[in-house]
Short mmCIF file of C-alpha atoms in Angstrom, two decimals:
data_model
loop_
_atom_site.label_atom_id
_atom_site.label_comp_id
_atom_site.label_asym_id
_atom_site.label_seq_id
_atom_site.Cartn_x
_atom_site.Cartn_y
_atom_site.Cartn_z
CA SER A 1 13.89 0.55 -0.43
CA ILE A 2 11.66 3.59 0.02
CA ASP A 3 11.14 5.30 -3.35
CA PRO A 4 9.19 8.59 -3.23
CA THR A 5 8.50 8.35 -6.97
CA GLN A 6 6.41 5.20 -6.46
CA VAL A 7 3.15 4.54 -4.61
CA GLN A 8 4.33 2.40 -1.70
CA ILE A 9 2.99 1.30 1.66
CA VAL A 10 5.59 1.40 4.42
CA HIS A 11 5.56 0.43 8.09
CA VAL A 12 7.77 2.90 9.98
CA TRP A 13 8.65 3.07 13.65
CA ASN A 14 10.89 4.98 16.05
CA ARG A 15 11.76 4.60 19.72
CA CYS A 16 12.68 7.11 22.41
CA VAL A 17 16.23 7.21 23.76
CA ARG A 18 15.11 7.43 27.38
CA ARG A 19 12.72 4.62 26.69
CA ALA A 20 10.30 4.23 29.55
CA PHE A 21 8.72 7.62 30.03
CA LEU A 22 9.32 10.23 27.34
CA CYS A 23 5.75 9.74 26.09
CA GLY A 24 4.41 8.00 29.17
CA GLN A 25 4.96 7.98 32.93
CA ASP A 26 8.40 8.40 34.49
CA PRO A 27 8.73 5.46 36.92
CA LEU A 28 11.27 7.35 39.03
CA THR A 29 9.48 10.67 39.56
CA GLY A 30 5.91 9.68 38.75
CA THR A 31 5.68 12.56 36.26
CA ASP A 32 3.13 11.83 33.55
CA PHE A 33 4.19 12.74 30.01
CA ASP A 34 1.13 11.23 28.37
CA HIS A 35 0.25 14.61 26.84
CA ARG A 36 3.15 14.09 24.44
CA ARG A 37 1.18 11.31 22.79
CA PHE A 38 -1.44 13.95 22.00
CA TRP A 39 1.34 16.08 20.50
CA ALA A 40 2.30 13.13 18.30
CA ARG A 41 -1.24 12.53 17.09
CA GLU A 42 -1.71 16.24 16.46
CA ARG A 43 1.49 16.29 14.43
CA LEU A 44 0.37 13.32 12.34
CA GLU A 45 -2.88 15.11 11.54
CA HIS A 46 -0.95 18.24 10.54
CA LEU A 47 1.41 16.35 8.24
CA ALA A 48 -1.45 14.36 6.70
CA SER A 49 -3.16 17.62 5.75
CA LEU A 50 -0.10 18.81 3.80
CA PHE A 51 1.88 15.83 2.48
CA ALA A 52 0.91 13.56 -0.39
CA VAL A 53 1.16 10.71 2.10
CA ASP A 54 -1.74 8.71 3.58
CA CYS A 55 -1.47 7.68 7.23
CA LEU A 56 -3.34 4.37 7.10
CA THR A 57 -3.00 3.70 10.81
CA PHE A 58 -0.74 4.48 13.75
CA SER A 59 -0.04 3.62 17.36
CA ILE A 60 1.61 6.04 19.78
CA MET A 61 2.97 4.13 22.73
CA SER A 62 4.75 5.38 25.85
CA ASN A 63 8.22 4.88 24.38
CA HIS A 64 7.78 4.32 20.63
CA THR A 65 5.51 4.97 17.67
CA HIS A 66 4.29 2.90 14.73
CA GLN A 67 2.89 4.33 11.52
CA ILE A 68 1.72 2.71 8.29
CA LEU A 69 2.13 5.25 5.51
CA ARG A 70 1.25 5.21 1.82
CA SER A 71 3.22 7.55 -0.43
CA ARG A 72 1.16 9.25 -3.15
CA PRO A 73 3.42 10.88 -5.76
CA ASP A 74 0.49 10.56 -8.16
CA ILE A 75 -1.44 13.02 -5.99
CA ALA A 76 1.52 15.41 -5.65
CA GLU A 77 1.73 15.56 -9.46
CA THR A 78 -1.80 16.99 -9.62
CA TRP A 79 -0.93 19.99 -7.42
CA ASP A 80 0.04 23.19 -9.19
CA ASP A 81 3.22 25.08 -8.32
CA ARG A 82 1.57 27.51 -5.92
CA GLU A 83 -0.06 24.69 -3.97
CA ILE A 84 3.25 22.84 -3.71
CA ALA A 85 4.97 25.97 -2.41
CA THR A 86 2.20 26.84 0.04
CA ARG A 87 1.95 23.31 1.44
CA TRP A 88 5.71 23.17 1.97
CA LEU A 89 5.83 26.51 3.80
CA ARG A 90 2.93 25.46 6.05
CA ILE A 91 4.65 22.30 7.33
CA SER A 92 6.87 24.23 9.76
CA PRO A 93 5.50 27.77 9.53
CA LYS A 94 6.77 30.95 11.10
CA ARG A 95 4.89 31.87 14.27
CA ASP A 96 3.74 35.09 15.91
CA LYS A 97 4.51 36.16 19.49
CA GLN A 98 1.59 34.08 20.77
CA GLY A 99 2.96 30.98 19.04
CA GLU A 100 0.24 30.91 16.39
CA PRO A 101 1.25 29.89 12.84
CA ILE A 102 1.58 32.67 10.27
CA GLU A 103 0.33 32.07 6.74
CA PRO A 104 3.09 32.09 4.09
CA SER A 105 3.43 35.47 2.42
CA GLU A 106 3.05 36.03 -1.32
CA TYR A 107 6.75 36.84 -1.43
CA GLU A 108 7.70 33.51 0.18
CA VAL A 109 5.40 31.54 -2.12
CA ASN A 110 6.66 33.35 -5.21
CA MET A 111 10.29 32.75 -4.22
CA LEU A 112 9.65 29.00 -4.48
CA VAL A 113 7.39 29.17 -7.52
CA ASN A 114 10.08 31.10 -9.40
CA ASN A 115 12.72 28.48 -8.58
CA PRO A 116 11.60 25.49 -10.67
CA ASP A 117 14.53 23.24 -9.73
CA LEU A 118 13.92 23.66 -6.00
CA LEU A 119 10.16 23.37 -6.48
CA SER A 120 10.62 20.08 -8.31
CA ARG A 121 12.64 18.72 -5.37
CA ILE A 122 9.98 19.92 -2.93
CA ARG A 123 7.26 18.21 -4.95
CA GLY A 124 9.19 14.97 -4.50
CA ARG A 125 9.65 15.56 -0.78
CA LEU A 126 5.90 15.98 -0.28
CA SER A 127 5.34 12.34 -1.26
CA ASP A 128 8.46 11.08 0.52
CA VAL A 129 7.97 9.00 3.69
CA SER A 130 11.51 9.90 4.80
CA TRP A 131 10.70 13.61 4.76
CA TRP A 132 7.42 12.93 6.59
CA MET A 133 9.38 11.14 9.33
CA ARG A 134 11.97 13.90 9.44
CA TYR A 135 9.30 16.51 10.18
CA PHE A 136 7.47 14.24 12.62
CA SER A 137 10.56 13.20 14.61
CA HIS A 138 12.19 16.63 14.71
CA HIS A 139 9.00 18.32 15.90
CA MET A 140 8.55 15.84 18.74
CA ALA A 141 12.21 16.04 19.79
CA VAL A 142 12.24 19.84 19.90
CA ARG A 143 9.02 20.09 21.95
CA ALA A 144 10.01 17.39 24.44
CA ASN A 145 13.55 18.71 24.94
CA LYS A 146 12.20 22.22 25.44
CA GLU A 147 9.76 20.96 28.07
CA ASP A 148 12.52 18.98 29.82
CA GLU A 149 15.01 21.85 29.46
CA VAL A 150 17.59 19.49 27.99
CA LYS A 151 19.49 19.03 24.75
CA GLY A 152 20.39 15.89 22.87
CA HIS A 153 18.73 13.01 21.09
CA PHE A 154 15.07 12.22 21.71
CA TRP A 155 14.95 9.20 19.39
CA GLU A 156 17.31 6.21 19.37
CA SER A 157 17.80 6.41 15.61
CA ARG A 158 16.36 8.05 12.50
CA PHE A 159 13.57 5.46 12.09
CA GLY A 160 13.03 1.86 11.09
CA SER A 161 11.05 0.89 8.01
CA GLU A 162 9.61 -2.10 6.19
CA LEU A 163 7.93 -2.14 2.78
CA LEU A 164 4.55 -3.89 2.70
CA LEU A 165 4.28 -5.48 -0.72
CA ASP A 166 0.82 -7.06 -0.82
CA ASP A 167 -2.65 -6.77 0.71
CA ALA A 168 -2.04 -9.62 3.15
CA SER A 169 1.08 -8.00 4.61
CA VAL A 170 -0.67 -4.63 4.85
CA LEU A 171 -3.63 -6.16 6.71
CA ALA A 172 -1.40 -8.17 9.06
CA CYS A 173 0.74 -5.13 9.85
CA MET A 174 -2.30 -2.90 10.46
CA VAL A 175 -3.64 -5.44 12.96
CA TYR A 176 -0.21 -5.58 14.63
CA VAL A 177 -0.02 -1.78 14.91
CA ASP A 178 -3.62 -1.30 16.04
CA LEU A 179 -3.33 -3.96 18.76
CA ASN A 180 -0.05 -2.67 20.22
CA PRO A 181 -1.74 -1.18 23.34
CA VAL A 182 -3.67 -4.43 23.92
CA ARG A 183 -0.48 -6.49 23.74
CA ALA A 184 1.23 -4.03 26.09
CA GLN A 185 -1.70 -4.48 28.52
CA ILE A 186 -2.51 -0.77 28.65
CA ALA A 187 -5.90 -1.41 27.03
CA THR A 188 -8.19 -4.43 26.87
CA THR A 189 -9.85 -3.69 23.50
CA PRO A 190 -9.14 -1.51 20.44
CA GLU A 191 -12.05 0.71 21.52
CA GLU A 192 -10.08 1.59 24.66
CA SER A 193 -6.77 2.05 22.87
CA ASP A 194 -6.22 5.79 22.87
CA TYR A 195 -3.79 7.27 20.33
CA THR A 196 -4.21 4.57 17.71
CA GLY A 197 -5.59 4.60 14.20
CA ALA A 198 -8.09 1.91 15.23
CA LYS A 199 -9.56 4.09 17.98
CA GLN A 200 -9.75 7.08 15.66
CA ARG A 201 -11.55 5.04 12.98
CA ILE A 202 -14.03 3.75 15.59
CA ASP A 203 -14.69 7.30 16.83
CA ASP A 204 -15.15 8.58 13.28
CA LEU A 205 -17.61 5.77 12.58
CA ARG A 206 -19.63 6.61 15.70
CA ILE A 207 -19.80 10.26 14.66
CA SER A 208 -20.99 9.34 11.15
CA LEU A 209 -23.72 7.11 12.57
#
């Protein structure tokens, strides 16, 4: 089972309720919702900047997502109390009238710092894959439902998960996740597979060269 107190590598996935088009193209109306895949990637980048969780790779398909995540409680333990409080408040920050995030106030940070029991729980959450998925899934559901002007479930279930216990299983699963668009015949090579960890790593390599 997922244990946020241990360094673990986990394959997680979730699938949309209205499967075919919530992150892709609606076959009935022709409306293209592909921009929601950008929302998903943007959200992953945001969470990766704040959680003690490594996103090793991902694939954002038209109706489901795959992520391979590594929990890092050892990293969370190195953060002081103020950093824990600030990171937590930045995950889903308050926003101004223009929709821009507002930095946590000293009062808000101090309220957490001065509550050691709560702060200890938050430290654990920041290395917890379940909390990562909670903030990823909820964010996507709220944005999509607002755009569609509907209420109700966006995802079929909370999420599915599988522990990867050795290097061979991690490598095999990363290949599986990275090649999802190729298997679905929406790309012919990993280089053409938008919204995957493989494509992002290739782009980063090109920039570094």
